[in-house]
Amino acid sequence: MRWFRKIVIAASAVVAVVGSFIGSGAAGGTPIQDAAGGALSASSTAIAPAGPAFGIWSVIYVGLIAFAVWQFLPRRGDEVRHDRLAVPATLSLLLNAAWILSVQFGLLWLSEPIIVALLAVLAWTFVILRRTRPSGTVEAIVTDGTFGLYLGWVCVATAANTAAVLTAAGFQGFGLSQDVWGVVVALVAGAVGVLLAVSGHGRLAPSVSLGWGLAWVAVARLDGPLVSVPTAVAALVAVVVAVVVTLAVRTRAGWSAARSARAA
């Protein structure tokens, strides 16, 4: 049964990587930022990140491939953990490819439930990782690090995708300006970063990728066709708050562990 799980995850990783190759435009398709009429470009909405932000996908895909390969290596101590991760990990890979295809075919409306489902699945994965311990440093980097980066980035991507879908549908923001909505969404993203930091006991990966995405939102709002200084400032404040809280929680957890070790 475990061999079946490993093969399914590996096959799903291949599907996700092929999907990313198509989404990059390298296979003759339209790059994601240009697909669906440019709805996901850096100038489409106030919360859209600048193009270089998407470079984090390369790191995430390398991590996902490493995770798929890691399944087959002989080791001890994490098989039960990976059994629990099998379903959400597989779903995240398939949903990733489905999101790319939906955008490539111009089905922007369909991309929204897909990316929301992807976010929910990654949150499920995060809960499993939080409740189980890695068997060693390599496992922590390959599994916890990869899915932590994945989750943090998809938080930002979901916000950007939602804004793009609403804008394409003609949503007028209840009369509020893009500056106002940009500030609100950026601060909400920062609050999500704080939530991940506290619930994850100071895990670095989600904070790093979420901060990366928000930082590039700030860059796009300061230099580009859609300038919004308030949004840029709010995004940078959100980055600082999320990172500071993460480091504070991580430091406190380290102190607690050290006190427990001395007491033992």
Short mmCIF file of C-alpha atoms in Angstrom, two decimals:
data_model
loop_
_atom_site.label_atom_id
_atom_site.label_comp_id
_atom_site.label_asym_id
_atom_site.label_seq_id
_atom_site.Cartn_x
_atom_site.Cartn_y
_atom_site.Cartn_z
CA MET A 1 0.00 0.00 0.00
CA ARG A 2 2.85 2.37 0.79
CA TRP A 3 4.43 1.71 -2.58
CA PHE A 4 1.16 2.69 -4.21
CA ARG A 5 1.15 5.92 -2.20
CA LYS A 6 4.69 6.71 -3.28
CA ILE A 7 3.96 6.07 -6.95
CA VAL A 8 0.82 8.23 -6.86
CA ILE A 9 2.70 11.14 -5.29
CA ALA A 10 5.54 10.79 -7.79
CA ALA A 11 3.11 10.72 -10.72
CA SER A 12 1.27 13.75 -9.34
CA ALA A 13 4.57 15.62 -9.01
CA VAL A 14 5.30 14.92 -12.68
CA VAL A 15 1.85 16.28 -13.61
CA ALA A 16 2.49 19.43 -11.58
CA VAL A 17 5.93 19.99 -13.12
CA VAL A 18 4.59 19.47 -16.65
CA GLY A 19 1.80 21.92 -15.83
CA SER A 20 4.34 24.49 -14.64
CA PHE A 21 6.32 24.00 -17.86
CA ILE A 22 3.19 24.71 -19.87
CA GLY A 23 2.29 27.65 -17.65
CA SER A 24 5.69 29.23 -18.17
CA GLY A 25 5.04 29.44 -21.89
CA ALA A 26 8.11 27.33 -22.64
CA ALA A 27 5.99 24.70 -24.41
CA GLY A 28 4.41 27.23 -26.73
CA GLY A 29 1.62 28.19 -24.36
CA THR A 30 0.91 31.63 -22.97
CA PRO A 31 2.82 32.65 -19.83
CA ILE A 32 0.49 32.82 -16.83
CA GLN A 33 0.84 36.58 -16.46
CA ASP A 34 -0.31 37.05 -20.08
CA ALA A 35 -3.04 34.39 -20.10
CA ALA A 36 -6.74 35.15 -19.53
CA GLY A 37 -6.35 38.56 -21.11
CA GLY A 38 -3.58 39.58 -18.71
CA ALA A 39 -5.90 39.33 -15.70
CA LEU A 40 -3.02 38.06 -13.54
CA SER A 41 -0.38 40.53 -14.69
CA ALA A 42 1.44 42.80 -12.27
CA SER A 43 -0.71 45.75 -13.34
CA SER A 44 -4.08 44.02 -13.17
CA THR A 45 -5.01 44.76 -9.55
CA ALA A 46 -3.60 46.56 -6.53
CA ILE A 47 -2.63 43.27 -4.87
CA ALA A 48 -0.88 41.69 -7.88
CA PRO A 49 2.84 41.04 -7.23
CA ALA A 50 5.57 42.02 -9.68
CA GLY A 51 6.71 39.38 -12.16
CA PRO A 52 9.93 38.28 -10.38
CA ALA A 53 7.81 37.13 -7.42
CA PHE A 54 6.78 34.08 -9.41
CA GLY A 55 10.37 32.87 -9.39
CA ILE A 56 9.58 31.25 -6.05
CA TRP A 57 7.67 28.58 -7.96
CA SER A 58 11.02 27.20 -9.17
CA VAL A 59 12.10 26.66 -5.56
CA ILE A 60 8.75 25.12 -4.64
CA TYR A 61 8.80 22.74 -7.61
CA VAL A 62 12.34 21.61 -6.80
CA GLY A 63 11.15 20.94 -3.26
CA LEU A 64 8.11 19.01 -4.48
CA ILE A 65 10.27 16.84 -6.73
CA ALA A 66 12.65 16.25 -3.81
CA PHE A 67 9.67 15.29 -1.65
CA ALA A 68 8.49 12.79 -4.28
CA VAL A 69 11.97 11.24 -4.53
CA TRP A 70 12.39 11.23 -0.75
CA GLN A 71 9.43 8.84 -0.55
CA PHE A 72 11.49 6.08 -2.14
CA LEU A 73 14.67 6.41 -0.09
CA PRO A 74 15.22 3.93 2.75
CA ARG A 75 14.80 5.61 6.11
CA ARG A 76 13.12 5.16 9.46
CA GLY A 77 10.72 7.20 11.51
CA ASP A 78 8.59 9.12 9.03
CA GLU A 79 6.56 6.55 7.09
CA VAL A 80 3.47 7.06 9.24
CA ARG A 81 3.83 10.82 8.85
CA HIS A 82 4.03 10.48 5.08
CA ASP A 83 1.02 8.16 5.07
CA ARG A 84 -0.99 10.98 6.62
CA LEU A 85 0.41 13.48 4.12
CA ALA A 86 -0.32 11.33 1.07
CA VAL A 87 -3.84 12.56 0.26
CA PRO A 88 -3.34 16.32 0.81
CA ALA A 89 0.09 16.26 -0.88
CA THR A 90 -1.34 14.52 -3.95
CA LEU A 91 -4.34 16.83 -4.10
CA SER A 92 -2.10 19.90 -3.86
CA LEU A 93 -0.05 18.73 -6.84
CA LEU A 94 -3.09 17.97 -8.99
CA LEU A 95 -4.88 21.20 -8.03
CA ASN A 96 -1.73 23.11 -8.91
CA ALA A 97 -1.79 21.70 -12.44
CA ALA A 98 -5.57 22.24 -12.69
CA TRP A 99 -5.18 25.91 -11.76
CA ILE A 100 -2.56 26.44 -14.47
CA LEU A 101 -4.72 24.75 -17.09
CA SER A 102 -7.81 26.75 -16.10
CA VAL A 103 -5.91 30.00 -16.60
CA GLN A 104 -4.31 28.78 -19.83
CA PHE A 105 -7.74 28.04 -21.27
CA GLY A 106 -9.00 31.46 -20.19
CA LEU A 107 -11.35 30.01 -17.56
CA LEU A 108 -10.51 32.61 -14.95
CA TRP A 109 -13.77 32.03 -13.08
CA LEU A 110 -12.82 28.35 -12.66
CA SER A 111 -9.36 29.22 -11.35
CA GLU A 112 -10.90 30.73 -8.21
CA PRO A 113 -12.51 27.62 -6.65
CA ILE A 114 -9.43 25.64 -7.68
CA ILE A 115 -6.96 27.93 -5.91
CA VAL A 116 -9.23 28.20 -2.85
CA ALA A 117 -9.33 24.40 -2.72
CA LEU A 118 -5.53 24.35 -3.08
CA LEU A 119 -5.19 26.75 -0.15
CA ALA A 120 -7.51 24.59 1.98
CA VAL A 121 -5.53 21.44 1.13
CA LEU A 122 -2.24 23.13 2.01
CA ALA A 123 -3.73 24.30 5.31
CA TRP A 124 -4.65 20.64 5.95
CA THR A 125 -1.06 19.67 5.15
CA PHE A 126 0.21 22.35 7.53
CA VAL A 127 -1.90 20.96 10.36
CA ILE A 128 -0.46 17.47 9.79
CA LEU A 129 3.09 18.81 9.74
CA ARG A 130 2.46 20.79 12.91
CA ARG A 131 1.12 17.75 14.75
CA THR A 132 3.94 15.41 13.70
CA ARG A 133 7.68 15.71 13.99
CA PRO A 134 10.21 15.30 11.17
CA SER A 135 12.60 12.39 11.49
CA GLY A 136 15.65 14.58 10.91
CA THR A 137 17.05 17.71 9.30
CA VAL A 138 16.66 16.49 5.71
CA GLU A 139 13.03 15.52 6.31
CA ALA A 140 12.38 18.92 7.89
CA ILE A 141 13.83 20.74 4.87
CA VAL A 142 12.32 18.54 2.16
CA THR A 143 8.85 18.15 3.64
CA ASP A 144 8.19 20.93 6.16
CA GLY A 145 10.23 23.49 4.24
CA THR A 146 8.68 22.73 0.86
CA PHE A 147 5.06 22.69 1.98
CA GLY A 148 5.64 25.70 4.22
CA LEU A 149 6.89 27.73 1.26
CA TYR A 150 4.03 26.37 -0.82
CA LEU A 151 1.41 27.44 1.74
CA GLY A 152 2.80 30.92 2.33
CA TRP A 153 3.01 31.69 -1.38
CA VAL A 154 -0.45 30.32 -2.16
CA CYS A 155 -1.89 32.62 0.53
CA VAL A 156 -0.64 35.59 -1.50
CA ALA A 157 -1.56 33.94 -4.82
CA THR A 158 -5.12 33.34 -3.62
CA ALA A 159 -5.54 37.00 -2.70
CA ALA A 160 -4.16 38.09 -6.08
CA ASN A 161 -6.30 35.56 -7.96
CA THR A 162 -9.46 36.60 -6.13
CA ALA A 163 -8.79 40.26 -6.90
CA ALA A 164 -8.21 39.39 -10.57
CA VAL A 165 -11.42 37.37 -10.83
CA LEU A 166 -13.50 40.10 -9.20
CA THR A 167 -11.96 42.80 -11.37
CA ALA A 168 -12.55 40.78 -14.54
CA ALA A 169 -16.17 40.29 -13.46
CA GLY A 170 -16.64 44.06 -13.21
CA PHE A 171 -16.68 44.35 -9.40
CA GLN A 172 -16.46 48.03 -8.45
CA GLY A 173 -15.32 47.55 -4.87
CA PHE A 174 -18.52 48.94 -3.33
CA GLY A 175 -17.32 52.38 -4.36
CA LEU A 176 -14.02 52.10 -2.46
CA SER A 177 -10.78 52.90 -4.26
CA GLN A 178 -8.11 50.36 -5.23
CA ASP A 179 -5.86 51.99 -2.61
CA VAL A 180 -8.31 51.13 0.14
CA TRP A 181 -8.82 47.58 -1.05
CA GLY A 182 -5.09 47.10 -1.54
CA VAL A 183 -4.36 48.21 2.03
CA VAL A 184 -7.11 46.01 3.46
CA VAL A 185 -6.00 42.89 1.58
CA ALA A 186 -2.32 43.48 2.39
CA LEU A 187 -3.09 43.82 6.10
CA VAL A 188 -5.29 40.72 6.04
CA ALA A 189 -2.42 38.82 4.41
CA GLY A 190 -0.15 40.06 7.19
CA ALA A 191 -2.65 38.83 9.77
CA VAL A 192 -2.62 35.42 8.07
CA GLY A 193 1.16 35.46 8.38
CA VAL A 194 0.86 36.11 12.11
CA LEU A 195 -1.68 33.30 12.42
CA LEU A 196 0.67 30.88 10.63
CA ALA A 197 3.56 31.98 12.84
CA VAL A 198 1.64 31.42 16.07
CA SER A 199 -0.10 28.19 15.07
CA GLY A 200 3.08 26.82 13.49
CA HIS A 201 5.26 27.64 16.52
CA GLY A 202 7.45 29.99 14.51
CA ARG A 203 8.01 27.94 11.36
CA LEU A 204 10.11 30.00 8.99
CA ALA A 205 9.11 28.72 5.55
CA PRO A 206 5.50 30.05 5.45
CA SER A 207 6.63 33.44 6.71
CA VAL A 208 9.46 33.63 4.17
CA SER A 209 7.27 32.90 1.14
CA LEU A 210 4.35 35.04 2.30
CA GLY A 211 6.77 37.89 3.01
CA TRP A 212 8.37 37.37 -0.40
CA GLY A 213 5.02 37.67 -2.14
CA LEU A 214 3.96 40.78 -0.22
CA ALA A 215 7.33 42.43 -0.78
CA TRP A 216 6.87 42.05 -4.54
CA VAL A 217 3.34 43.44 -4.22
CA ALA A 218 4.98 46.53 -2.71
CA VAL A 219 7.50 46.69 -5.57
CA ALA A 220 4.71 46.49 -8.16
CA ARG A 221 2.78 49.30 -6.46
CA LEU A 222 5.81 51.59 -6.33
CA ASP A 223 7.12 51.00 -9.84
CA GLY A 224 4.68 50.22 -12.61
CA PRO A 225 1.52 51.31 -14.38
CA LEU A 226 -0.61 50.77 -11.26
CA VAL A 227 1.05 52.82 -8.53
CA SER A 228 -0.43 52.73 -5.01
CA VAL A 229 1.84 54.01 -2.28
CA PRO A 230 -0.65 53.18 0.51
CA THR A 231 -0.83 49.57 -0.65
CA ALA A 232 2.96 49.35 -0.89
CA VAL A 233 3.37 50.70 2.63
CA ALA A 234 0.71 48.34 4.01
CA ALA A 235 2.35 45.36 2.27
CA LEU A 236 5.76 46.22 3.73
CA VAL A 237 4.27 46.70 7.20
CA ALA A 238 2.59 43.30 6.85
CA VAL A 239 5.93 41.71 5.89
CA VAL A 240 7.72 43.21 8.89
CA VAL A 241 4.99 42.25 11.34
CA ALA A 242 4.73 38.67 10.06
CA VAL A 243 8.51 38.17 10.15
CA VAL A 244 8.97 39.75 13.59
CA VAL A 245 6.15 37.68 15.10
CA THR A 246 7.55 34.52 13.51
CA LEU A 247 11.01 35.14 14.95
CA ALA A 248 9.57 36.05 18.35
CA VAL A 249 7.43 32.90 18.50
CA ARG A 250 10.34 30.77 17.31
CA THR A 251 12.68 32.25 19.90
CA ARG A 252 10.15 31.74 22.68
CA ALA A 253 9.59 28.13 21.58
CA GLY A 254 13.36 27.59 21.66
CA TRP A 255 13.61 28.95 25.17
CA SER A 256 10.74 26.74 26.32
CA ALA A 257 12.39 23.67 24.81
CA ALA A 258 15.69 24.54 26.49
CA ARG A 259 14.02 24.98 29.89
CA SER A 260 12.23 21.66 29.50
CA ALA A 261 15.51 19.94 28.59
CA ARG A 262 17.25 21.38 31.68
CA ALA A 263 14.32 20.38 33.88
CA ALA A 264 14.51 16.82 32.56
#
